[in-house]
PDB file of C-alpha atoms in Angstrom:
ATOM      1  CA  UNK A1417     -59.480 -29.285 -52.045  1.00 92.00           C
ATOM      2  CA  UNK A1418     -56.572 -31.574 -51.310  1.00 96.00           C
ATOM      3  CA  UNK A1419     -53.144 -30.008 -50.927  1.00 98.00           C
ATOM      4  CA  UNK A1420     -49.882 -31.752 -50.077  1.00 98.00           C
ATOM      5  CA  UNK A1421     -46.674 -29.897 -49.219  1.00 98.00           C
ATOM      6  CA  UNK A1422     -43.436 -31.797 -48.603  1.00 98.00           C
ATOM      7  CA  UNK A1423     -40.521 -30.548 -46.534  1.00 98.00           C
ATOM      8  CA  UNK A1424     -37.504 -31.881 -44.683  1.00 98.00           C
ATOM      9  CA  UNK A1425     -35.267 -32.844 -47.578  1.00 98.00           C
ATOM     10  CA  UNK A1426     -31.622 -31.888 -47.700  1.00 98.00           C
ATOM     11  CA  UNK A1427     -28.077 -33.099 -48.113  1.00 98.00           C
ATOM     12  CA  UNK A1428     -26.622 -35.693 -45.753  1.00 98.00           C
ATOM     13  CA  UNK A1429     -23.672 -38.040 -45.691  1.00 98.00           C
ATOM     14  CA  UNK A1430     -24.060 -41.780 -46.063  1.00 98.00           C
ATOM     15  CA  UNK A1431     -25.286 -43.319 -42.837  1.00 98.00           C
ATOM     16  CA  UNK A1432     -27.222 -40.212 -41.868  1.00 98.00           C
ATOM     17  CA  UNK A1433     -30.929 -39.710 -41.262  1.00 98.00           C
ATOM     18  CA  UNK A1434     -33.676 -37.396 -42.450  1.00 98.00           C
ATOM     19  CA  UNK A1435     -37.329 -37.032 -41.605  1.00 98.00           C
ATOM     20  CA  UNK A1436     -39.570 -35.899 -44.428  1.00 98.00           C
ATOM     21  CA  UNK A1437     -42.889 -34.232 -43.688  1.00 98.00           C
ATOM     22  CA  UNK A1438     -45.961 -33.904 -45.864  1.00 98.00           C
ATOM     23  CA  UNK A1439     -48.346 -31.284 -44.536  1.00 98.00           C
ATOM     24  CA  UNK A1440     -51.836 -31.985 -45.788  1.00 98.00           C
ATOM     25  CA  UNK A1441     -55.098 -30.143 -46.127  1.00 97.00           C
ATOM     26  CA  UNK A1442     -58.390 -31.544 -47.344  1.00 96.00           C
ATOM     27  CA  UNK A1443     -57.364 -35.066 -46.296  1.00 95.00           C
ATOM     28  CA  UNK A1444     -58.771 -37.149 -43.470  1.00 95.00           C
ATOM     29  CA  UNK A1445     -56.214 -39.855 -42.805  1.00 96.00           C
ATOM     30  CA  UNK A1446     -58.824 -42.368 -41.670  1.00 95.00           C
ATOM     31  CA  UNK A1447     -60.465 -42.062 -45.102  1.00 96.00           C
ATOM     32  CA  UNK A1448     -57.402 -41.821 -47.337  1.00 97.00           C
ATOM     33  CA  UNK A1449     -54.573 -43.887 -48.683  1.00 98.00           C
ATOM     34  CA  UNK A1450     -51.206 -42.162 -48.686  1.00 98.00           C
ATOM     35  CA  UNK A1451     -47.708 -42.948 -49.810  1.00 98.00           C
ATOM     36  CA  UNK A1452     -44.186 -41.714 -50.383  1.00 98.00           C
ATOM     37  CA  UNK A1453     -42.562 -42.048 -53.775  1.00 98.00           C
ATOM     38  CA  UNK A1454     -39.177 -41.052 -55.111  1.00 98.00           C
ATOM     39  CA  UNK A1455     -37.705 -40.305 -58.486  1.00 98.00           C
ATOM     40  CA  UNK A1456     -34.010 -40.249 -59.262  1.00 96.00           C
ATOM     41  CA  UNK A1457     -32.668 -38.481 -62.374  1.00 92.00           C
ATOM     42  CA  UNK A1458     -33.338 -40.564 -65.478  1.00 94.00           C
ATOM     43  CA  UNK A1459     -35.496 -43.056 -63.622  1.00 96.00           C
ATOM     44  CA  UNK A1460     -39.190 -43.617 -63.131  1.00 95.00           C
ATOM     45  CA  UNK A1461     -41.144 -42.750 -60.015  1.00 97.00           C
ATOM     46  CA  UNK A1462     -40.994 -45.619 -57.544  1.00 97.00           C
ATOM     47  CA  UNK A1463     -42.930 -46.351 -54.407  1.00 97.00           C
ATOM     48  CA  UNK A1464     -41.113 -46.181 -51.087  1.00 97.00           C
ATOM     49  CA  UNK A1465     -43.812 -46.730 -48.471  1.00 98.00           C
ATOM     50  CA  UNK A1466     -47.566 -46.559 -48.172  1.00 98.00           C
ATOM     51  CA  UNK A1467     -50.071 -46.271 -45.358  1.00 98.00           C
ATOM     52  CA  UNK A1468     -53.700 -47.223 -45.652  1.00 97.00           C
ATOM     53  CA  UNK A1469     -56.752 -45.633 -44.068  1.00 96.00           C
ATOM     54  CA  UNK A1470     -56.615 -48.265 -41.317  1.00 96.00           C
ATOM     55  CA  UNK A1471     -52.972 -47.460 -40.574  1.00 96.00           C
ATOM     56  CA  UNK A1472     -51.521 -50.589 -42.128  1.00 97.00           C
ATOM     57  CA  UNK A1473     -48.197 -50.016 -43.873  1.00 97.00           C
ATOM     58  CA  UNK A1474     -46.230 -51.347 -46.806  1.00 96.00           C
ATOM     59  CA  UNK A1475     -42.528 -50.820 -47.499  1.00 96.00           C
ATOM     60  CA  UNK A1476     -40.639 -51.351 -50.722  1.00 95.00           C
ATOM     61  CA  UNK A1477     -37.037 -52.556 -50.450  1.00 82.00           C
ATOM     62  CA  UNK A1478     -36.066 -50.256 -47.572  1.00 76.00           C
ATOM     63  CA  UNK A1479     -34.669 -53.128 -45.470  1.00 80.00           C
ATOM     64  CA  UNK A1480     -36.177 -51.643 -42.337  1.00 91.00           C
ATOM     65  CA  UNK A1481     -34.487 -48.269 -42.775  1.00 96.00           C
ATOM     66  CA  UNK A1482     -37.635 -46.232 -43.487  1.00 97.00           C
ATOM     67  CA  UNK A1483     -40.749 -45.683 -41.383  1.00 97.00           C
ATOM     68  CA  UNK A1484     -43.974 -44.090 -42.620  1.00 98.00           C
ATOM     69  CA  UNK A1485     -46.277 -42.559 -40.027  1.00 98.00           C
ATOM     70  CA  UNK A1486     -49.066 -40.034 -39.559  1.00 97.00           C
ATOM     71  CA  UNK A1487     -49.835 -37.359 -37.000  1.00 97.00           C
ATOM     72  CA  UNK A1488     -53.611 -37.207 -37.133  1.00 95.00           C
ATOM     73  CA  UNK A1489     -53.844 -34.111 -34.950  1.00 95.00           C
ATOM     74  CA  UNK A1490     -51.481 -32.109 -37.171  1.00 96.00           C
ATOM     75  CA  UNK A1491     -52.511 -33.717 -40.485  1.00 96.00           C
ATOM     76  CA  UNK A1492     -48.888 -34.493 -41.307  1.00 98.00           C
ATOM     77  CA  UNK A1493     -47.489 -37.576 -43.026  1.00 98.00           C
ATOM     78  CA  UNK A1494     -43.900 -38.470 -42.179  1.00 98.00           C
ATOM     79  CA  UNK A1495     -41.146 -40.580 -43.650  1.00 98.00           C
ATOM     80  CA  UNK A1496     -38.302 -41.276 -41.239  1.00 98.00           C
ATOM     81  CA  UNK A1497     -35.237 -42.375 -43.185  1.00 98.00           C
ATOM     82  CA  UNK A1498     -32.225 -43.883 -41.434  1.00 97.00           C
ATOM     83  CA  UNK A1499     -28.933 -45.352 -42.646  1.00 97.00           C
ATOM     84  CA  UNK A1500     -29.188 -43.420 -45.870  1.00 97.00           C
ATOM     85  CA  UNK A1501     -26.937 -44.343 -48.778  1.00 96.00           C
ATOM     86  CA  UNK A1502     -26.196 -42.593 -52.102  1.00 97.00           C
ATOM     87  CA  UNK A1503     -28.750 -44.827 -53.865  1.00 96.00           C
ATOM     88  CA  UNK A1504     -31.461 -43.040 -51.840  1.00 97.00           C
ATOM     89  CA  UNK A1505     -30.698 -39.758 -53.621  1.00 98.00           C
ATOM     90  CA  UNK A1506     -33.884 -38.621 -55.343  1.00 98.00           C
ATOM     91  CA  UNK A1507     -36.781 -36.213 -55.313  1.00 98.00           C
ATOM     92  CA  UNK A1508     -39.276 -37.504 -52.772  1.00 98.00           C
ATOM     93  CA  UNK A1509     -43.017 -37.000 -53.218  1.00 98.00           C
ATOM     94  CA  UNK A1510     -46.019 -37.654 -51.042  1.00 98.00           C
ATOM     95  CA  UNK A1511     -49.243 -38.766 -52.652  1.00 98.00           C
ATOM     96  CA  UNK A1512     -52.825 -39.330 -51.621  1.00 98.00           C
ATOM     97  CA  UNK A1513     -56.037 -40.773 -52.874  1.00 98.00           C
ATOM     98  CA  UNK A1514     -59.498 -40.866 -51.373  1.00 96.00           C
ATOM     99  CA  UNK A1515     -60.352 -44.043 -53.269  1.00 96.00           C
ATOM    100  CA  UNK A1516     -59.925 -47.492 -51.782  1.00 96.00           C
ATOM    101  CA  UNK A1517     -56.736 -49.182 -52.898  1.00 97.00           C
ATOM    102  CA  UNK A1518     -56.122 -52.885 -52.880  1.00 96.00           C
ATOM    103  CA  UNK A1519     -52.887 -53.788 -51.123  1.00 95.00           C
ATOM    104  CA  UNK A1520     -51.242 -54.681 -54.423  1.00 95.00           C
ATOM    105  CA  UNK A1521     -51.836 -51.142 -55.747  1.00 96.00           C
ATOM    106  CA  UNK A1522     -50.730 -49.078 -52.759  1.00 97.00           C
ATOM    107  CA  UNK A1523     -47.178 -48.490 -53.972  1.00 96.00           C
ATOM    108  CA  UNK A1524     -48.110 -47.810 -57.594  1.00 97.00           C
ATOM    109  CA  UNK A1525     -47.844 -44.184 -58.673  1.00 97.00           C
ATOM    110  CA  UNK A1526     -50.800 -44.506 -61.035  1.00 97.00           C
ATOM    111  CA  UNK A1527     -53.112 -45.279 -58.142  1.00 97.00           C
ATOM    112  CA  UNK A1528     -52.751 -41.807 -56.592  1.00 98.00           C
ATOM    113  CA  UNK A1529     -54.384 -38.646 -57.867  1.00 97.00           C
ATOM    114  CA  UNK A1530     -53.011 -36.019 -55.481  1.00 98.00           C
ATOM    115  CA  UNK A1531     -49.330 -35.148 -55.365  1.00 98.00           C
ATOM    116  CA  UNK A1532     -47.045 -32.701 -53.637  1.00 98.00           C
ATOM    117  CA  UNK A1533     -44.286 -30.760 -55.338  1.00 98.00           C
ATOM    118  CA  UNK A1534     -41.493 -32.887 -53.943  1.00 98.00           C
ATOM    119  CA  UNK A1535     -38.495 -32.414 -51.674  1.00 98.00           C
ATOM    120  CA  UNK A1536     -34.929 -33.229 -52.712  1.00 98.00           C
ATOM    121  CA  UNK A1537     -32.829 -35.715 -50.783  1.00 98.00           C
ATOM    122  CA  UNK A1538     -29.128 -35.947 -51.622  1.00 98.00           C
ATOM    123  CA  UNK A1539     -26.875 -38.492 -49.935  1.00 98.00           C
ATOM    124  CA  UNK A1540     -23.138 -38.232 -50.419  1.00 98.00           C
ATOM    125  CA  UNK A1541     -20.623 -41.011 -49.870  1.00 95.00           C
TER     126      UNK A1541
END
């Protein structure tokens, strides 16, 4: 059974940093596709970054501020976020799928079938 639990969210001022964690169970990173998504109030869920089973990564409009990574020994997915701005305020979710995803699908919410409960990130100006 796959379980995903996010943590690490909080409130920071613009320019600050946060590291989100997604503790996983039932997932073998070398056989899964994983991603971070976010959803701001009144908006749809949008992809932030994705990492494939081979470790290759994709980023969506983060301008080099975000880094997705995995600790295989601890089964934790991370999202390091630097130079945060108020537009980054959202609920952040990690997601996983054990199916192969083409590169074009890796930041699409509909491609993932396992989700965590989310962690809130609030950035003040």
